PDB file of C-alpha atoms and ligand atoms in Angstrom:
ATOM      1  CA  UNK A   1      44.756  -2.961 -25.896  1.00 52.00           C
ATOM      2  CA  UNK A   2      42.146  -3.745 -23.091  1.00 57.00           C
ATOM      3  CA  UNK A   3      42.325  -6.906 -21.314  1.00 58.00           C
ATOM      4  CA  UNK A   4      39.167  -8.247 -22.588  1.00 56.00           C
ATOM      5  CA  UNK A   5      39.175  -7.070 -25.522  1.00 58.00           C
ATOM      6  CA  UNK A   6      37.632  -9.750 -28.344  1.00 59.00           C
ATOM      7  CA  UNK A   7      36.453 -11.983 -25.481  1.00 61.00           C
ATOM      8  CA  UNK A   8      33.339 -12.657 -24.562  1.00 59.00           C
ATOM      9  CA  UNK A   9      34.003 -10.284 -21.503  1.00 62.00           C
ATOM     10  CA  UNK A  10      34.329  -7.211 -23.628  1.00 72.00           C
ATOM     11  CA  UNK A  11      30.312  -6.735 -24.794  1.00 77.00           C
ATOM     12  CA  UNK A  12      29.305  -3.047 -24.721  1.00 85.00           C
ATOM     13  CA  UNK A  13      26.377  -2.583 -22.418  1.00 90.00           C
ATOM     14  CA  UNK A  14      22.809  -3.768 -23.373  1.00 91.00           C
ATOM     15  CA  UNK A  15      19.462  -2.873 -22.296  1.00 90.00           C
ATOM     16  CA  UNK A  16      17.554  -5.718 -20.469  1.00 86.00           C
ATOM     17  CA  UNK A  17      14.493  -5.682 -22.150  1.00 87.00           C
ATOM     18  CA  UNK A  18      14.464  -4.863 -25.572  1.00 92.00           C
ATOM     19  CA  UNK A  19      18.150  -6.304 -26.108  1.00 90.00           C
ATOM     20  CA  UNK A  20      19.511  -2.922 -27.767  1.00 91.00           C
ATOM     21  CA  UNK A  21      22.762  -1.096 -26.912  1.00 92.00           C
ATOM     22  CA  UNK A  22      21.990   0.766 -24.258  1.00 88.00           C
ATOM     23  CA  UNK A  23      22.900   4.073 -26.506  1.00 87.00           C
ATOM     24  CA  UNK A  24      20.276   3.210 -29.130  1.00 91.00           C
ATOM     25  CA  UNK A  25      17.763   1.800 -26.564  1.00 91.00           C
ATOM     26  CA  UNK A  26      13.971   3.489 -26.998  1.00 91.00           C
ATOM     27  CA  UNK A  27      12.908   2.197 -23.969  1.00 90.00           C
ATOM     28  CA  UNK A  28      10.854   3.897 -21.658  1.00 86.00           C
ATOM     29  CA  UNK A  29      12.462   4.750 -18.067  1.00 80.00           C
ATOM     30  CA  UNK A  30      11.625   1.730 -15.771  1.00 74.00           C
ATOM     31  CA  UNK A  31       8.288   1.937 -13.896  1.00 71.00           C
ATOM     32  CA  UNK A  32       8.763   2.783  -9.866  1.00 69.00           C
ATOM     33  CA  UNK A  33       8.548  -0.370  -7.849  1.00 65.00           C
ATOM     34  CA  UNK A  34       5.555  -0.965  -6.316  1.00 62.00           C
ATOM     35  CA  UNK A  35       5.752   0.489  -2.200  1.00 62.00           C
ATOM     36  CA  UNK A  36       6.896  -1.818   0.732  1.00 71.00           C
ATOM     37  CA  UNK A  37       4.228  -2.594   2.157  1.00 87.00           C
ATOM     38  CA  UNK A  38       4.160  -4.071   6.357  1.00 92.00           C
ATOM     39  CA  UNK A  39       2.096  -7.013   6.515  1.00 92.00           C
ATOM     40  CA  UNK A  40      -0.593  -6.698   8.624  1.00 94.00           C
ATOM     41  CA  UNK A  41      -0.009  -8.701  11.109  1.00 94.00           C
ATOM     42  CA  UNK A  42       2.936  -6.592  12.250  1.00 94.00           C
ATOM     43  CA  UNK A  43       0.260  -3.755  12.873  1.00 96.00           C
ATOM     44  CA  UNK A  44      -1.727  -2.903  15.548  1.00 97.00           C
ATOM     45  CA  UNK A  45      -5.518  -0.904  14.252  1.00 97.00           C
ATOM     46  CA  UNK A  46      -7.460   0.884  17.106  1.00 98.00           C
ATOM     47  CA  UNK A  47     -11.291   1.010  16.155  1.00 98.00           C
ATOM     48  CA  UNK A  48     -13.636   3.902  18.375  1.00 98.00           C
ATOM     49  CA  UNK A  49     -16.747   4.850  18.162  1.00 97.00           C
ATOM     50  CA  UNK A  50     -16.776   9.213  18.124  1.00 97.00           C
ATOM     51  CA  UNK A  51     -19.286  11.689  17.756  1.00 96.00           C
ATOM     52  CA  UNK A  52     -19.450  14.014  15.448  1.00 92.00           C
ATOM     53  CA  UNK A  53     -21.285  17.598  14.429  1.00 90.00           C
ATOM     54  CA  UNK A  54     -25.237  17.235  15.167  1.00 92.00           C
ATOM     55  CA  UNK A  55     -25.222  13.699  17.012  1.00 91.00           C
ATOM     56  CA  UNK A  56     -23.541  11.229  14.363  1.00 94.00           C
ATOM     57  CA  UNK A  57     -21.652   8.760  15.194  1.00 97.00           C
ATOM     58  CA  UNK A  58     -18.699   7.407  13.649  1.00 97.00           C
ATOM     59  CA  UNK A  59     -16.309   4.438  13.643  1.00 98.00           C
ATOM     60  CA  UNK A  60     -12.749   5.260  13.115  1.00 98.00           C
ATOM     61  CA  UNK A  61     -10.174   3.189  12.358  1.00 98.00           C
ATOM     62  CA  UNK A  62      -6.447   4.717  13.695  1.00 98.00           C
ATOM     63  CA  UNK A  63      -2.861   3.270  13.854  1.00 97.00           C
ATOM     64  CA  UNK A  64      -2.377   1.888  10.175  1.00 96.00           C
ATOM     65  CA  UNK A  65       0.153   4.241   8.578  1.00 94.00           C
ATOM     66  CA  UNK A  66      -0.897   5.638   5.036  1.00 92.00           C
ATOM     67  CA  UNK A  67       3.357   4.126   3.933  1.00 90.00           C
ATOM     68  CA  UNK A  68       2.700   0.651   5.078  1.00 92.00           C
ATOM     69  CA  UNK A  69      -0.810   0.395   3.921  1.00 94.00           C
ATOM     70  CA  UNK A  70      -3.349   0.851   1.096  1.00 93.00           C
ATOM     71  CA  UNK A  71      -5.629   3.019   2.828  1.00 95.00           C
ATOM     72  CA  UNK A  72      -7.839   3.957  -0.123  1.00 95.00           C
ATOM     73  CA  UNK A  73      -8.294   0.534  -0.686  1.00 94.00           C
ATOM     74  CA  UNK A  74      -8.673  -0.834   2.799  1.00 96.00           C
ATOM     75  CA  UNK A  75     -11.694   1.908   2.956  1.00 97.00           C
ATOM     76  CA  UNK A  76     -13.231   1.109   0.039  1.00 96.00           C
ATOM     77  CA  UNK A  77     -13.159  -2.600   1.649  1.00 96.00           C
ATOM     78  CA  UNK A  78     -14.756  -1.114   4.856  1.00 97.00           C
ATOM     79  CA  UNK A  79     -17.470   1.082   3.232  1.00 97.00           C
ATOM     80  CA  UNK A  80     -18.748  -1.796   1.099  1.00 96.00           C
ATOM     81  CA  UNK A  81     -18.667  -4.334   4.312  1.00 96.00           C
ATOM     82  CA  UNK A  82     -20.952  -1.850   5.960  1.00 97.00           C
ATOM     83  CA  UNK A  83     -23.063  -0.742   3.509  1.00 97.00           C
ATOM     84  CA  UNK A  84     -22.018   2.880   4.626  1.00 97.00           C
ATOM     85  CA  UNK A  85     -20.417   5.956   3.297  1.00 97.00           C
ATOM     86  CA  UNK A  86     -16.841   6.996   4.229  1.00 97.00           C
ATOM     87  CA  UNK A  87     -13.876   9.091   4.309  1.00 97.00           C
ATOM     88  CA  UNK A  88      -9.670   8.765   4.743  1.00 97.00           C
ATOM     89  CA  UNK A  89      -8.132  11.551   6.488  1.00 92.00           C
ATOM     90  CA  UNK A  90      -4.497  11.713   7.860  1.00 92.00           C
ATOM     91  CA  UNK A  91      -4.532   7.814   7.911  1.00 95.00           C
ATOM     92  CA  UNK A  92      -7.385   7.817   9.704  1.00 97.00           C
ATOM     93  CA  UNK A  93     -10.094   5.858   8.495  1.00 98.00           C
ATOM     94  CA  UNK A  94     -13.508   6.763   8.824  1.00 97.00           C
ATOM     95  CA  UNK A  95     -16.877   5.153   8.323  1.00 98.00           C
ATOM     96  CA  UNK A  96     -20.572   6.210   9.434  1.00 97.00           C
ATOM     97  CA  UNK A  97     -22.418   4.782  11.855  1.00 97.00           C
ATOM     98  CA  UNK A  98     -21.306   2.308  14.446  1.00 98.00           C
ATOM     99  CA  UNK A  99     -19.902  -0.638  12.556  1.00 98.00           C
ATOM    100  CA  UNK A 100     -17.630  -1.285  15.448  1.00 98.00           C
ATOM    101  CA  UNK A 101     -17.942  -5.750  15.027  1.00 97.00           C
ATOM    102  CA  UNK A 102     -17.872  -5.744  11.286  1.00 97.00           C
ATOM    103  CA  UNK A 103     -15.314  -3.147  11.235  1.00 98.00           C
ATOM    104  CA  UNK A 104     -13.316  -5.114  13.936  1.00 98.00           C
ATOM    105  CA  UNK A 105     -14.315  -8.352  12.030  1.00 97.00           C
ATOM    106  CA  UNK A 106     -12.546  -7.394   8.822  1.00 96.00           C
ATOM    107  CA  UNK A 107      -9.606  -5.828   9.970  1.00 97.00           C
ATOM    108  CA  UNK A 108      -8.658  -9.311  12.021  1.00 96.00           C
ATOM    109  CA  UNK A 109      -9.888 -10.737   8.252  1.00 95.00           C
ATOM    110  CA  UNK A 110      -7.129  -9.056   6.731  1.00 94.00           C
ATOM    111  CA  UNK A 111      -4.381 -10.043   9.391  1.00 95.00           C
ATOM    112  CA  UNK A 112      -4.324  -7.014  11.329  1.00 96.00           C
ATOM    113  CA  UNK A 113      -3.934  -7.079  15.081  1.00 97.00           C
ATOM    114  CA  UNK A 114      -7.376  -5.374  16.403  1.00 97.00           C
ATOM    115  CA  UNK A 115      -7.853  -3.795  19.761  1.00 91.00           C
TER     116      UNK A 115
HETATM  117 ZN1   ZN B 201      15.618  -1.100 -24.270  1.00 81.74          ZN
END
């Protein structure tokens, strides 16, 4: 005879969220948790102007890592701010034209540390 055995102590295992035994339990797996995200303030983004093919110009947007941020987001942001079309490559962000203020603007905004 177990220790607990008729006590309160002694309830077979039950799933959280529908309330089932675990071994009868139709729940779906539980969803990943969301990433960890750094708040931006603990980050440092470096925004340059840079040519590129046939005399564009470009502002990037470097030192935010892809883990610690939503970049697809945070580019979508950008792009809408200045009007301009825009891509995300390797964490760097990228935006046409020289939108070097707003850019800088938006990012200190946010909470990030700008320079
Ligand atoms: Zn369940």
């Amino acid at each position: 005879m177990r220790l607990f055995a008729g006590t309160p102590w002694d309830q077979p295992p039950r799933c959280e969220r529908c309330g089932e035994l675990t071994e009868v339990c139709r729940c779906p797996p539980a969803p990943p948790p969301p990433p960890t995200l750094v708040p931006p303030n603990r980050q440092r983004a470096r925004v340059a102007l840079e040519k590129r093919a046939r005399g564009k110009v470009v502002t990037v947007v470097r030192g935010l890592a892809g883990t610690d941020n939503d970049l697809p987001a945070l580019l979508s942001r950008l792009k809408s701010a200045c009007g301009a079309g825009g891509s995300l490559q390797e964490n760097v962000l990228e935006v046409q034209g020289d939108h070097r203020e707003r850019i800088s603007q938006l990012l200190a905004e946010i909470g990030y540390r700008v320079s």
